[in-house]
Amino acid sequence: MPVTKILIANRGEIACRVIRTCREMGIPTVAVYSEADRGALHVRMADEAYFIGPAAARESYLVVEKIIDVCKRSGADAVHPGYGFLSENAGAARAFAAEGITFIGPRPESIESMGSKTAARVVAIAAGCPVVPGIQETMADEALLAASLKIGFPVMLKAAMGGGGKGMRLVHKPEEFTSSLARARGEALSSFGDDSVYVEKAIVQPRHIEIQIFGDTHGNHVYLHERECSVQRRHQKVIEEAPSPHVTPEMRKAMGEAALKVAKAVDYVGAGTVEFLADIDRNFYFLELNTRLQVEHPVTEWITGLDLVKWQIQVARGEKLPMTQEEIPLNGWAIECRVYAEDPDKNFMPSPGRITYLRTPSGRNVRDDGGVYEGAEVPMFYDPMISKLSTWGPTRIEAVERMRAALGEYRIGGIRHNIAFHEALMEHEPFRTGALHTGMLDEPFWKKKGQGPDLKFAVAAALLHELETEHRRAAQPAVNGDGKPDAWKQWGRFNRL
Amino acid sequence: MPVTKILIANRGEIACRVIRTCREMGIPTVAVYSEADRGALHVRMADEAYFIGPAAARESYLVVEKIIDVCKRSGADAVHPGYGFLSENAGAARAFAAEGITFIGPRPESIESMGSKTAARVVAIAAGCPVVPGIQETMADEALLAASLKIGFPVMLKAAMGGGGKGMRLVHKPEEFTSSLARARGEALSSFGDDSVYVEKAIVQPRHIEIQIFGDTHGNHVYLHERECSVQRRHQKVIEEAPSPHVTPEMRKAMGEAALKVAKAVDYVGAGTVEFLADIDRNFYFLELNTRLQVEHPVTEWITGLDLVKWQIQVARGEKLPMTQEEIPLNGWAIECRVYAEDPDKNFMPSPGRITYLRTPSGRNVRDDGGVYEGAEVPMFYDPMISKLSTWGPTRIEAVERMRAALGEYRIGGIRHNIAFHEALMEHEPFRTGALHTGMLDEPFWKKKGQGPDLKFAVAAALLHELETEHRRAAQPAVNGDGKPDAWKQWGRFNRL
Amino acid sequence: MKRTLVIGKESQDVEFIRQDGVTTLVWDGVSHSIDIMELEPGCFSILMDGRSVEVRLDPAKSPDPESHAYRAMLYDGSYEFALVDPRRALLGASGGAGASGGLLMSPMPGKVVKLLVAVGDVVQEGQTLLVMEAMKMQNELKTHTTGTVKTIHVGEGATVETGASLITVVAPEA
Amino acid sequence: MKRTLVIGKESQDVEFIRQDGVTTLVWDGVSHSIDIMELEPGCFSILMDGRSVEVRLDPAKSPDPESHAYRAMLYDGSYEFALVDPRRALLGASGGAGASGGLLMSPMPGKVVKLLVAVGDVVQEGQTLLVMEAMKMQNELKTHTTGTVKTIHVGEGATVETGASLITVVAPEA
């Protein structure tokens, strides 16, 4: 399959990330952009750029026909979907194939078989990969209750078509079952148009640990170790790291091999991630297989030294995986913070707008994957990611200290962002010691900092700003009795400036 | 030796580099600044900052008494000298010690014993480290000629107190000897105030390969592998890399052990670099021991994952080296380009001035160690370094391709710089294949690029600028017969804007 | 120049003096000589009592036009505070501000996806009045006023900018 | 708007038209529709014929005030060129420019460390007239004119800015 010019059917940091690797490989890139994105960084960085419609993604980035049309106009023979948008859309993958365009991702059948959590669970069980004890079928209310009693409370109710935490309910005891189920079904229906729900054993203080896998078209599969993503807020990942402080070498090998069983079962090609829940005793349970490059892939790149996008392209070209399992490195520790345009002081309300100032951290062992620049708009139409800041250290605590120092260098003007929240996390004792679990941010540890020792300096800067504003105002046009500026007075003032 | 607050007796990128590690270690930092540097980045980054005099370094950064005075005022109990300035000044090291201030560097005796090349050569020979065949003594003219005939031409004449290529002459045959010697002595006298010259065997197409060493106060010494710095212009390093494409594992071990012989002979403490010349047959010869952190230390940090400044501080605190020789990692390949304010199209003329625009590369495996910011002045008084851009890859060619792509992202406005020169080097075949030698840039490979395919775009931007300048000019104050602006007309135009 | 520094419910007087090339900050009654430079737009380097601190300053929107709200990013973290001109504060006190207290404004650009109240409804402080969507997230906007919904300024589906008036709630007469 | 593009000894005519919201570049007689935006001061994003190119533009000092010199950084490398207004070029040709041809100007801020010629000396093109120091480097400044030294505008030890007049050499009458 030739890959000589790549259209990136995405925007923001991931589009820029893919362009960087294409530049290194000498592959020309084609950007697509909506009305909101003419001035976006990915358009500036790509070699070609085509307009594909209104700001709303469903009218632009999600329209397969428009992407195919740009492929034809530009001569792009491959599409990199990034994450989100069309990346896990089997129909899109088929449509590209029908036009002779290489989709840089797994086969449509793999995407489909992993599209429903219950179907994925069946595959995992058949492949011999451990799953959370529970009933893999969706059932009627009474049958679910009976199953829950059999599994033993606490149990977790989950929407079959769900994702992102929607349609999920933890049920502590039988008495709560009926009302929780009703709410889970309601959320599932409104979020996914399908009220099917299934039940699983609830893991108390679970850890989210995932295995990066890769497959090629020659039947080879390897795992690139694990990432831990237990630091979540409302079931959304906030901080990721690799390796996991919870995982021993034995557990790593066991998880990696379990993940590869699922990968082989669906003849997986390209980059994928097998997500597991792990409990305190290091039991682990298959959750799902994400059939795309993950947001948090940089931490894996740090510890392995590999370029996952390069591997994706090589595999899409039909090349063999460049390494065997034994050759995959594992060096040191990496942490990633997702920098969002949101206000941690106002319940993480999104904060789109113009970035009036931007200085990103640099120096030793720090990586910033950004999608913006000084003067750029963060549009209200897409996700609020500004950048992914990641750091590496020989040990976990060195990576954490590097991150803390790097966050201190980050300066973003014009919009609200969560840098201070990440700084507080870097000093949060459970985080520092690696005692992570997915509910660790539910108890609000974050409180706006009061008066620190440097308040004087902050106020001094504001006072200078007030003084200069007052001077500027004094030099503004004076107004006559009739409300019109007095031109001569104005001119005099103008001259004095 | 306590190190609880560090004064950094330097400026520019190296001061910022040291501050970053201090922040990670939680150590407060004290900056010093001259009249030219109130707005410099190192002043902005440090926790404290003190003025130390006029722009000329000999009246500010080089005045030991002023540095000691700031230590006393600020309570700094340690001084990091960076490179250059006071870093290899044994007198300064003694003066700090006399005041109870920890000098983060080797003992004054080590600095002194390595201060003269001929004395260093004597030490190396005694320690059993190979040196370039030659006579380690300075002699009268006739004796030098006799020695040269004995060594065999070509020979190299070198100033005993020299450095930076001054007072060095390659002599191909006996007939050229007398006139070359006269010129070497003349240069030596005018540059170093001492016309002593010695003679060495000339290595044809030599490679500059150096070993990073470290010692602690407990008598332990390790080497952190080699760097190759053969890409030089006028004997100044332009690009450095680690490891060296010329060095085999056996040669690495032999060079490392030879370097440690010298280190042990002078009871070396802290970070140092043993410079060697290597010939095509992989013979290597001791040149000198630089008793400081080198400019190019980031490439060693990339391949080892270690923080050399952190090690310097730990050693200065009297701690043992954190690793044994066997534990020092060597992963992949790193390249560093020195980004200078100079004009490659005008014989590399320095180009100080205001940086009106700055965008540094970012993303995977790229590190920028800068000392400037958008709006900063690059003063005419100090060296023209803007930043050190370094990249890493699992293999040499991947590091080179990453560098090429990263250089393409670099944007510097307002001053001349050598980014395009580095870009050309990344595509220069002898560089890409690793066929390096110290004279490789003597034949001018660099020629200003003619009309490339994207010229149209560059001209379009300039045409828009011309158009807008014309519009702005049309809106400028009109001038009356008496040459004074007509206020009413002015006001009308002002309103229209 | 004198200002009142307001952080939450606390306030203190501060003074900033530029005279004969010397800048002085008066803080807690103590005068500090200060070297302050705006090195980039909105970025200040400040030397005071030997300390060097870099401040990135963002003037922020404030519901009260007489009070200037600021956000500042420093290496040691972020600060938020307001500065009030003591003369204007006096004027404000006599004039009677607070009329805008019951007005719910949009904290971000976004789209109104659901109105949860109608004119005439009685609402409690903390009650959600409408749901807005921005950046693929739905956000519940709550009222700070207990009272009656007087005006609804927007319709469902409307796209609004930061600071747009959404719903006015009137508190019962005291 | 028409301009003459000058690179070294070569030149060509170019035209830039903004009309009814459409921008057109005429290059080698071919019209290209162009989408150009200045996204940051001096940084342009240009879409033309499907291609997307980012241009960082720096207006540069030019010895000839009628010719505007530019430097541009693109991903594919750097370009240098000048644009001349054809009307002014005509004026210039008739008026007789080139009087400044024998003036050696400082290419950088720096310090004059050595003068190597005196008034009345006869010098050859390429000869070093003085040595300047900047950034710890000594730089030899050479003349582009063969002729006689008429004026020396600076003394040894002087600190000068970019573009400062240093030495005037007068070519013999043709």
Tab-separated table of C-alpha atoms in Angstrom, chain B residues 65-294:
chain	number	residue	atom	x	y	z
B	65	GLU	CA	35.085	40.495	44.386
B	66	LYS	CA	31.681	41.559	43.056
B	67	ILE	CA	30.495	37.960	42.908
B	68	ILE	CA	31.651	37.343	46.475
B	69	ASP	CA	29.919	40.528	47.596
B	70	VAL	CA	26.598	39.335	46.092
B	71	CYS	CA	27.055	35.953	47.786
B	72	LYS	CA	27.304	37.739	51.101
B	73	ARG	CA	24.341	40.028	50.454
B	74	SER	CA	22.105	37.221	49.223
B	75	GLY	CA	23.270	34.464	51.521
B	76	ALA	CA	24.287	32.236	48.603
B	77	ASP	CA	26.661	29.559	49.879
B	78	ALA	CA	27.687	28.178	46.488
B	79	VAL	CA	28.674	29.521	43.066
B	80	HIS	CA	28.036	27.796	39.749
B	81	PRO	CA	30.378	29.352	37.175
B	82	GLY	CA	28.797	27.877	34.003
B	83	TYR	CA	31.356	27.841	31.187
B	84	GLY	CA	33.637	30.699	30.180
B	85	PHE	CA	33.952	33.685	32.551
B	86	LEU	CA	35.304	32.414	35.917
B	87	SER	CA	34.813	28.710	35.263
B	88	GLU	CA	38.488	27.832	34.709
B	89	ASN	CA	39.968	30.500	36.939
B	90	ALA	CA	41.906	28.855	39.757
B	91	GLY	CA	42.301	32.199	41.523
B	92	ALA	CA	38.539	32.671	41.632
B	93	ALA	CA	38.037	29.124	42.949
B	94	ARG	CA	40.547	29.889	45.736
B	95	ALA	CA	38.920	33.231	46.547
B	96	PHE	CA	35.500	31.605	46.941
B	97	ALA	CA	36.954	28.891	49.166
B	98	ALA	CA	38.638	31.507	51.337
B	99	GLU	CA	35.212	33.056	51.968
B	100	GLY	CA	33.628	29.694	52.769
B	101	ILE	CA	31.705	29.659	49.483
B	102	THR	CA	31.445	26.330	47.660
B	103	PHE	CA	32.771	26.558	44.098
B	104	ILE	CA	30.821	24.097	41.939
B	105	GLY	CA	33.802	22.869	39.975
B	106	PRO	CA	37.108	21.092	40.424
B	107	ARG	CA	39.765	21.931	43.027
B	108	PRO	CA	41.958	24.971	42.149
B	109	GLU	CA	44.992	22.675	41.859
B	110	SER	CA	43.281	20.615	39.142
B	111	ILE	CA	42.390	23.768	37.210
B	112	GLU	CA	45.977	24.986	37.457
B	113	SER	CA	47.582	21.719	36.433
B	114	MET	CA	45.416	21.665	33.305
B	115	GLY	CA	45.716	25.395	32.570
B	116	SER	CA	48.778	25.083	30.341
B	117	LYS	CA	48.677	22.618	27.473
B	118	THR	CA	52.288	21.600	27.908
B	119	ALA	CA	51.883	20.983	31.636
B	120	ALA	CA	48.702	19.001	30.938
B	121	ARG	CA	50.624	16.949	28.392
B	122	VAL	CA	53.265	16.089	30.980
B	123	VAL	CA	50.546	14.915	33.359
B	124	ALA	CA	48.912	12.823	30.629
B	125	ILE	CA	52.195	11.140	29.654
B	126	ALA	CA	52.988	10.373	33.290
B	127	ALA	CA	49.483	8.931	33.722
B	128	GLY	CA	49.944	6.668	30.716
B	129	CYS	CA	47.432	8.428	28.473
B	130	PRO	CA	48.488	8.611	24.792
B	131	VAL	CA	49.455	12.048	23.501
B	132	VAL	CA	50.187	13.348	20.036
B	133	PRO	CA	53.825	12.479	19.245
B	134	GLY	CA	55.824	15.628	19.809
B	135	ILE	CA	57.977	17.524	22.241
B	136	GLN	CA	56.112	18.716	25.274
B	137	GLU	CA	58.547	21.542	25.963
B	138	THR	CA	58.653	24.992	24.518
B	139	MET	CA	62.063	25.590	22.929
B	140	ALA	CA	64.097	27.964	20.884
B	141	ASP	CA	63.654	28.046	17.084
B	142	GLU	CA	66.501	25.705	16.108
B	143	ALA	CA	65.573	23.082	18.681
B	144	LEU	CA	61.961	23.153	17.442
B	145	LEU	CA	63.104	22.555	13.879
B	146	ALA	CA	65.279	19.652	14.950
B	147	ALA	CA	62.417	18.172	16.904
B	148	SER	CA	60.103	18.577	13.915
B	149	LEU	CA	62.504	16.732	11.662
B	150	LYS	CA	62.679	13.958	14.228
B	151	ILE	CA	58.859	13.669	14.560
B	152	GLY	CA	58.484	13.893	10.798
B	153	PHE	CA	56.482	16.372	8.763
B	154	PRO	CA	53.665	17.431	8.623
B	155	VAL	CA	53.871	18.955	12.096
B	156	MET	CA	51.672	21.319	14.074
B	157	LEU	CA	53.080	24.338	15.913
B	158	LYS	CA	51.014	25.344	18.949
B	159	ALA	CA	51.027	28.196	21.439
B	160	ALA	CA	51.675	26.871	24.928
B	161	MET	CA	49.064	29.160	26.513
B	162	GLY	CA	46.760	28.927	23.520
B	163	GLY	CA	43.183	28.015	22.821
B	164	GLY	CA	40.540	28.572	20.176
B	165	GLY	CA	42.973	27.879	17.356
B	166	LYS	CA	45.039	31.004	17.851
B	167	GLY	CA	48.787	30.574	17.588
B	168	MET	CA	48.363	27.266	15.743
B	169	ARG	CA	50.109	26.511	12.427
B	170	LEU	CA	50.186	23.429	10.262
B	171	VAL	CA	53.627	23.043	8.631
B	172	HIS	CA	53.722	20.698	5.655
B	173	LYS	CA	57.475	20.677	4.902
B	174	PRO	CA	60.772	21.896	6.366
B	175	GLU	CA	61.043	24.814	3.899
B	176	GLU	CA	57.906	26.427	5.397
B	177	PHE	CA	59.085	25.983	8.959
B	178	THR	CA	60.781	29.302	9.726
B	179	SER	CA	58.091	31.613	8.404
B	180	SER	CA	55.288	29.537	9.989
B	181	LEU	CA	57.028	29.587	13.346
B	182	ALA	CA	57.394	33.366	13.213
B	183	ARG	CA	53.698	33.771	12.543
B	184	ALA	CA	52.748	31.296	15.284
B	185	ARG	CA	54.915	33.146	17.822
B	186	GLY	CA	53.484	36.495	16.713
B	187	GLU	CA	49.912	35.327	17.167
B	188	ALA	CA	50.717	33.690	20.470
B	189	LEU	CA	52.280	36.871	21.794
B	190	SER	CA	49.449	39.135	20.719
B	191	SER	CA	46.721	36.737	21.879
B	192	PHE	CA	48.140	35.385	25.119
B	193	GLY	CA	51.027	37.709	25.961
B	194	ASP	CA	53.448	34.780	25.738
B	195	ASP	CA	55.214	33.601	22.582
B	196	SER	CA	56.096	30.094	23.810
B	197	VAL	CA	55.408	27.520	21.108
B	198	TYR	CA	55.760	23.738	21.013
B	199	VAL	CA	55.616	21.197	18.198
B	200	GLU	CA	53.425	18.134	17.637
B	201	LYS	CA	52.872	15.542	14.946
B	202	ALA	CA	50.110	16.828	12.646
B	203	ILE	CA	47.158	14.459	12.370
B	204	VAL	CA	45.697	14.590	8.859
B	205	GLN	CA	41.907	14.910	8.701
B	206	PRO	CA	41.721	14.568	12.475
B	207	ARG	CA	38.486	14.072	14.391
B	208	HIS	CA	37.775	15.908	17.619
B	209	ILE	CA	36.379	13.373	20.085
B	210	GLU	CA	36.035	14.092	23.773
B	211	ILE	CA	35.182	12.078	26.860
B	212	GLN	CA	32.850	13.447	29.548
B	213	ILE	CA	34.282	12.567	32.937
B	214	PHE	CA	33.039	12.984	36.496
B	215	GLY	CA	34.792	12.668	39.806
B	216	ASP	CA	33.626	12.950	43.415
B	217	THR	CA	35.409	13.876	46.654
B	218	HIS	CA	35.617	10.196	47.610
B	219	GLY	CA	38.065	9.308	44.857
B	220	ASN	CA	35.500	7.786	42.466
B	221	HIS	CA	35.700	8.540	38.756
B	222	VAL	CA	33.463	7.564	35.825
B	223	TYR	CA	33.220	8.486	32.161
B	224	LEU	CA	29.902	9.294	30.481
B	225	HIS	CA	31.009	8.156	27.021
B	226	GLU	CA	32.175	10.361	24.196
B	227	ARG	CA	31.019	13.304	22.111
B	228	GLU	CA	32.263	14.119	18.649
B	229	CYS	CA	32.783	17.801	17.856
B	230	SER	CA	34.607	17.607	14.537
B	231	VAL	CA	32.224	19.957	12.731
B	232	GLN	CA	34.142	23.172	13.343
B	233	ARG	CA	34.498	26.528	11.687
B	234	ARG	CA	37.700	28.441	12.424
B	235	HIS	CA	38.407	25.899	15.213
B	236	GLN	CA	35.056	26.731	16.840
B	237	LYS	CA	32.561	23.921	17.367
B	238	VAL	CA	29.406	24.245	15.284
B	239	ILE	CA	27.667	20.886	15.724
B	240	GLU	CA	28.267	18.226	18.364
B	241	GLU	CA	26.940	14.741	18.730
B	242	ALA	CA	27.013	11.724	21.023
B	243	PRO	CA	28.064	9.052	20.581
B	244	SER	CA	30.636	9.421	17.770
B	245	PRO	CA	30.080	7.652	14.438
B	246	HIS	CA	33.815	6.883	14.470
B	247	VAL	CA	33.974	5.181	17.853
B	248	THR	CA	33.589	1.426	18.343
B	249	PRO	CA	32.730	-0.108	21.745
B	250	GLU	CA	36.403	-1.105	22.154
B	251	MET	CA	37.622	2.388	21.299
B	252	ARG	CA	35.033	3.897	23.686
B	253	LYS	CA	36.311	1.775	26.536
B	254	ALA	CA	39.958	2.514	25.712
B	255	MET	CA	39.326	6.272	25.445
B	256	GLY	CA	37.208	6.322	28.606
B	257	GLU	CA	39.878	4.508	30.585
B	258	ALA	CA	42.631	6.737	29.215
B	259	ALA	CA	40.604	9.802	30.210
B	260	LEU	CA	40.113	8.452	33.724
B	261	LYS	CA	43.888	7.967	34.081
B	262	VAL	CA	44.326	11.733	33.657
B	263	ALA	CA	41.361	12.441	35.937
B	264	LYS	CA	42.777	10.267	38.689
B	265	ALA	CA	46.250	11.769	38.251
B	266	VAL	CA	44.927	15.216	39.173
B	267	ASP	CA	42.374	13.881	41.688
B	268	TYR	CA	39.652	15.422	39.586
B	269	VAL	CA	36.346	16.432	41.223
B	270	GLY	CA	33.158	17.346	39.353
B	271	ALA	CA	32.426	17.554	35.625
B	272	GLY	CA	35.301	17.668	33.153
B	273	THR	CA	36.023	16.850	29.553
B	274	VAL	CA	39.098	15.150	28.179
B	275	GLU	CA	39.604	16.192	24.575
B	276	PHE	CA	41.296	13.858	22.123
B	277	LEU	CA	42.296	13.949	18.477
B	278	ALA	CA	41.564	10.708	16.659
B	279	ASP	CA	42.957	9.605	13.327
B	280	ILE	CA	41.408	7.450	10.669
B	281	ASP	CA	42.933	4.296	12.169
B	282	ARG	CA	41.221	5.023	15.493
B	283	ASN	CA	44.430	6.022	17.242
B	284	PHE	CA	43.613	8.753	19.739
B	285	TYR	CA	45.770	11.393	21.396
B	286	PHE	CA	45.168	13.503	24.498
B	287	LEU	CA	44.776	17.231	23.814
B	288	GLU	CA	43.594	18.799	27.050
B	289	LEU	CA	41.258	18.489	30.013
B	290	ASN	CA	38.592	21.205	30.166
B	291	THR	CA	37.877	21.744	33.834
B	292	ARG	CA	34.216	22.783	33.519
B	293	LEU	CA	30.814	21.870	32.131
B	294	GLN	CA	30.987	22.031	28.322
